[in-house]
mmCIF file of C-alpha atoms in Angstrom:
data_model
loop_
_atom_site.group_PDB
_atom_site.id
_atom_site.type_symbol
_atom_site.label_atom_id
_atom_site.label_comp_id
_atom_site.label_asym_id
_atom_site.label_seq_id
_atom_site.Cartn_x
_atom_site.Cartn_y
_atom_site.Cartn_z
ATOM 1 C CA UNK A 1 -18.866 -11.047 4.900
ATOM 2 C CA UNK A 2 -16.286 -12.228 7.709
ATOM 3 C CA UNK A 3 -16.963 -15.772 7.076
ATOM 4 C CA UNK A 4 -15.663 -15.531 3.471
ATOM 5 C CA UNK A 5 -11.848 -16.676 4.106
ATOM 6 C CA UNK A 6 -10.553 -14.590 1.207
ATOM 7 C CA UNK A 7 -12.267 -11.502 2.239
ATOM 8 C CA UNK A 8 -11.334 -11.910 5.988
ATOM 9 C CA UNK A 9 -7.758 -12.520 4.759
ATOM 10 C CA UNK A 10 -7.938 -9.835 2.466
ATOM 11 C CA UNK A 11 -9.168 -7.411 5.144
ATOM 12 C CA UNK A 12 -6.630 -8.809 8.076
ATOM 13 C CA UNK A 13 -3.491 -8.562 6.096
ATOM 14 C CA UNK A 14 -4.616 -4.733 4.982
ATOM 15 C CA UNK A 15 -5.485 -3.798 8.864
ATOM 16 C CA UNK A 16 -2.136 -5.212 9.892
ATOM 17 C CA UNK A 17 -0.099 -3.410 7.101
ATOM 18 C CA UNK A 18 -2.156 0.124 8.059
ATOM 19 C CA UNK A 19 -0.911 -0.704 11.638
ATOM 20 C CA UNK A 20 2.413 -1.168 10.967
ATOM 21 C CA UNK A 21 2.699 2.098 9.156
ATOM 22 C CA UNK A 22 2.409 3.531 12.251
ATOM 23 C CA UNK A 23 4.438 1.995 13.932
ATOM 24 C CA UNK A 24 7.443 2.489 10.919
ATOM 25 C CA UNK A 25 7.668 5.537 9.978
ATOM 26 C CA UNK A 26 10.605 7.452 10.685
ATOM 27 C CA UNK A 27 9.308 10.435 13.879
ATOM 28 C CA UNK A 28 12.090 12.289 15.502
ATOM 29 C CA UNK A 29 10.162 11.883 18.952
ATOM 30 C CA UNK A 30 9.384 7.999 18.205
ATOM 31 C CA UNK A 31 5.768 6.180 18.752
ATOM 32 C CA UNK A 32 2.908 5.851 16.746
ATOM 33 C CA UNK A 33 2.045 8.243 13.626
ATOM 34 C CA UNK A 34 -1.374 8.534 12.751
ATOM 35 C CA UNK A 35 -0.692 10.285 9.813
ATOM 36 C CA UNK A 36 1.176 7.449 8.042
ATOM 37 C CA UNK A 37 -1.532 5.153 9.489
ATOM 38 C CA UNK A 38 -4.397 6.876 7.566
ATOM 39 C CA UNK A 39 -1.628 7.806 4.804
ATOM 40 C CA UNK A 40 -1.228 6.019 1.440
ATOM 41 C CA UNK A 41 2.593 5.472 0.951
ATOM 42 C CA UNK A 42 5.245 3.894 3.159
ATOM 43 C CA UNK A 43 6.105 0.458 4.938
ATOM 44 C CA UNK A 44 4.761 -2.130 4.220
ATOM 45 C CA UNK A 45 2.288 -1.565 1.464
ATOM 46 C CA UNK A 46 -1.114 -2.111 2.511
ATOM 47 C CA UNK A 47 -2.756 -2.544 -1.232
ATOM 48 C CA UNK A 48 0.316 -4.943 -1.885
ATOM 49 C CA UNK A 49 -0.980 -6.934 1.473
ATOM 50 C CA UNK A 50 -4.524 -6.664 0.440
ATOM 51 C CA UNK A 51 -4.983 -7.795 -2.751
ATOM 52 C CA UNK A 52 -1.422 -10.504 -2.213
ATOM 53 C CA UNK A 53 -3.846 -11.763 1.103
ATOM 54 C CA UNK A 54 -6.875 -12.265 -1.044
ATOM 55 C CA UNK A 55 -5.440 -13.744 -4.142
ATOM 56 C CA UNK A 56 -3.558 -16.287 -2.156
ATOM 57 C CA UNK A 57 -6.174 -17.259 -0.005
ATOM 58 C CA UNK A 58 -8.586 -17.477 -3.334
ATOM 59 C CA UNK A 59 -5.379 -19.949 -4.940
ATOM 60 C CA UNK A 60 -5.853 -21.722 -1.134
ATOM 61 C CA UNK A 61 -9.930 -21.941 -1.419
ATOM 62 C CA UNK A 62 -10.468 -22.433 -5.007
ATOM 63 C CA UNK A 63 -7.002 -24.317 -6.199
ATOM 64 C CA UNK A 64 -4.341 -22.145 -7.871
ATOM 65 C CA UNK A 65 -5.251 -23.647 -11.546
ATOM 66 C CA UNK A 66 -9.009 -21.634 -10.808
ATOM 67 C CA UNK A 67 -10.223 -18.978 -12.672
ATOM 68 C CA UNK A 68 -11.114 -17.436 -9.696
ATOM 69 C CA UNK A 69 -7.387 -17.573 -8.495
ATOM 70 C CA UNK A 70 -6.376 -16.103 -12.271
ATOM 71 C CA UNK A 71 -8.314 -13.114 -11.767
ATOM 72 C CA UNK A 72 -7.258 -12.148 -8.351
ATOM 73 C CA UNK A 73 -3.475 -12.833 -9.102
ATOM 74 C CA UNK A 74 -3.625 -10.896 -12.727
ATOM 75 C CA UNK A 75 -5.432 -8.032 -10.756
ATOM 76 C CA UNK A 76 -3.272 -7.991 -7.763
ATOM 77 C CA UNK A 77 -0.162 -7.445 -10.431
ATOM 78 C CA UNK A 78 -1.893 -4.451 -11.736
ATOM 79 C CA UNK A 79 -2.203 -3.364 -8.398
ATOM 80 C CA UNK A 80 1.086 -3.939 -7.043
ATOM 81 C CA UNK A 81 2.727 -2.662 -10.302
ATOM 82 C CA UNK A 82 0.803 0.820 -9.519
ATOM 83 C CA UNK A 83 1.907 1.136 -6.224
ATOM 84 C CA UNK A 84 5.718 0.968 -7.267
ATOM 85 C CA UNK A 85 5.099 2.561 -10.385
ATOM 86 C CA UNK A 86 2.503 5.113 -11.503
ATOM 87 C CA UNK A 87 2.002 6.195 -8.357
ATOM 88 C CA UNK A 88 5.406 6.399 -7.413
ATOM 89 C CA UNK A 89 6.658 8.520 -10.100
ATOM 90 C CA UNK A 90 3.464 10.857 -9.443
ATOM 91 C CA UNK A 91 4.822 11.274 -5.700
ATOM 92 C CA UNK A 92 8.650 12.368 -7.160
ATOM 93 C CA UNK A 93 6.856 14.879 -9.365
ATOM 94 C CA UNK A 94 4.702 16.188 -6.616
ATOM 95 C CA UNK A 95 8.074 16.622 -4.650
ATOM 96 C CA UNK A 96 9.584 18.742 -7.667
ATOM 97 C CA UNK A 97 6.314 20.826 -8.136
ATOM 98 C CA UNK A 98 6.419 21.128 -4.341
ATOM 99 C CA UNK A 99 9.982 22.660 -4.788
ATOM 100 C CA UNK A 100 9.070 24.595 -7.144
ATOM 101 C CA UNK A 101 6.005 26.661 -5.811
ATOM 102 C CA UNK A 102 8.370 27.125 -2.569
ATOM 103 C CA UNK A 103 10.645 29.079 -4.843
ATOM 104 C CA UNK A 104 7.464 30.830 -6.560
ATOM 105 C CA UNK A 105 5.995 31.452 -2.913
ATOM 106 C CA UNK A 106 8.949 33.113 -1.667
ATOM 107 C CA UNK A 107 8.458 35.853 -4.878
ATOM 108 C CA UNK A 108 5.454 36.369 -3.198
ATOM 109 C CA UNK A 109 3.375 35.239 -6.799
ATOM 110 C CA UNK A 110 1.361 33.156 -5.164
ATOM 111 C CA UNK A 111 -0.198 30.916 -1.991
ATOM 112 C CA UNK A 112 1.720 27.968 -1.236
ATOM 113 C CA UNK A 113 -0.554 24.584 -0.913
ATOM 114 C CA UNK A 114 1.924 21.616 -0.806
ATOM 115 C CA UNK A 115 1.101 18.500 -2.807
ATOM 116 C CA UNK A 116 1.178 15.135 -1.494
ATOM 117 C CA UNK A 117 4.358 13.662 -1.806
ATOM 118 C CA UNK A 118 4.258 10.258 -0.286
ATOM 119 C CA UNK A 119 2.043 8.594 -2.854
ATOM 120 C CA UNK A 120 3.467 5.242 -3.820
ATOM 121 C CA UNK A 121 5.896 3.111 -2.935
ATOM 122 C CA UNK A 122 9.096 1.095 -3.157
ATOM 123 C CA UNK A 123 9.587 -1.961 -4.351
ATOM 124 C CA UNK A 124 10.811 -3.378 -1.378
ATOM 125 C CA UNK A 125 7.555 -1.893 0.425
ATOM 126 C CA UNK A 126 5.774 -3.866 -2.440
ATOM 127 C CA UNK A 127 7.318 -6.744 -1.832
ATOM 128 C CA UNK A 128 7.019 -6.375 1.990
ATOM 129 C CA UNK A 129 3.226 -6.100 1.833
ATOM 130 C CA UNK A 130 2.836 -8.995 -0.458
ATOM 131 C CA UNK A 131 4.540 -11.300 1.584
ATOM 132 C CA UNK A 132 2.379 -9.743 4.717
ATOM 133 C CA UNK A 133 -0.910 -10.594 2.824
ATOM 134 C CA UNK A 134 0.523 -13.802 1.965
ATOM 135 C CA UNK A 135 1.475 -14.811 5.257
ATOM 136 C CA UNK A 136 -1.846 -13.871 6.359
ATOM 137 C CA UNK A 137 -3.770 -15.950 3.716
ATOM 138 C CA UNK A 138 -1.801 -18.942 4.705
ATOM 139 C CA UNK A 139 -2.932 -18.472 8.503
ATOM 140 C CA UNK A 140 -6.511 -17.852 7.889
ATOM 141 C CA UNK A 141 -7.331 -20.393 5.260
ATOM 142 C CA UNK A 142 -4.918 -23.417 6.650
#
């Protein structure tokens, strides 16, 4: 599997995006969070970098008029249009719900279990981890 280009680029540009999650998210004490690195959300966005790595270095392998270029690219849209999207707005109504059972909680009605807020992203983190995956394609397959 490593010596397929478009996997390997596919698989570099996530690992790298994962990493820098780490390394950017906002800690009061600074260094490396491992909760944002094993986290979905937040800078830059690793499915954004994964499927932007593989359809690029497909377009690279195969020529950018392929089929096989067409169906990465259409399904790395869908992909990137979730992150910013769907998923996004499901994160802003987690945060609401969240503020809600706090209020609830305090009544004593019920046990508090938080939902996860940071769910999708930006699209600035979007457009962040497609250019990471495509920057990463271009290495790898030139």
């Amino acid at each position: 599997m490593w010596q397929n280009l478009a996997m390997r680029s596919a698989l570099v540009a996530w690992a790298i995006a994962q990493t820098l999650k780490g390394f950017t998210a906002i800690r009061p004490r600074g260094g490396f969070s491992w909760k944002h690195f094993l986290g979905t959300g937040g800078m830059p966005s690793s499915h954004s970098a994964f499927v932007s790595g593989l359809a690029v270095a497909v377009g690279l392998l195969h020529g950018f008029s392929s089929t096989e270029f067409a169906i990465s690219f259409v399904l790395s849209m869908i992909v990137m249009y979730d992150a910013a999207g769907l998923r996004r707005a499901a994160g802003k109504q987690a945060e609401v719900l969240n503020k809600l059972m706090a209020e609830i909680f305090q009544k004593g009605e019920f046990k508090q279990q938080r939902l996860k807020e940071l769910l999708g992203h930006s699209p600035f983190e979007v457009l962040a981890g497609a250019l990471l995956g495509i920057l990463v394609a271009l290495i790898i397959c030139k």
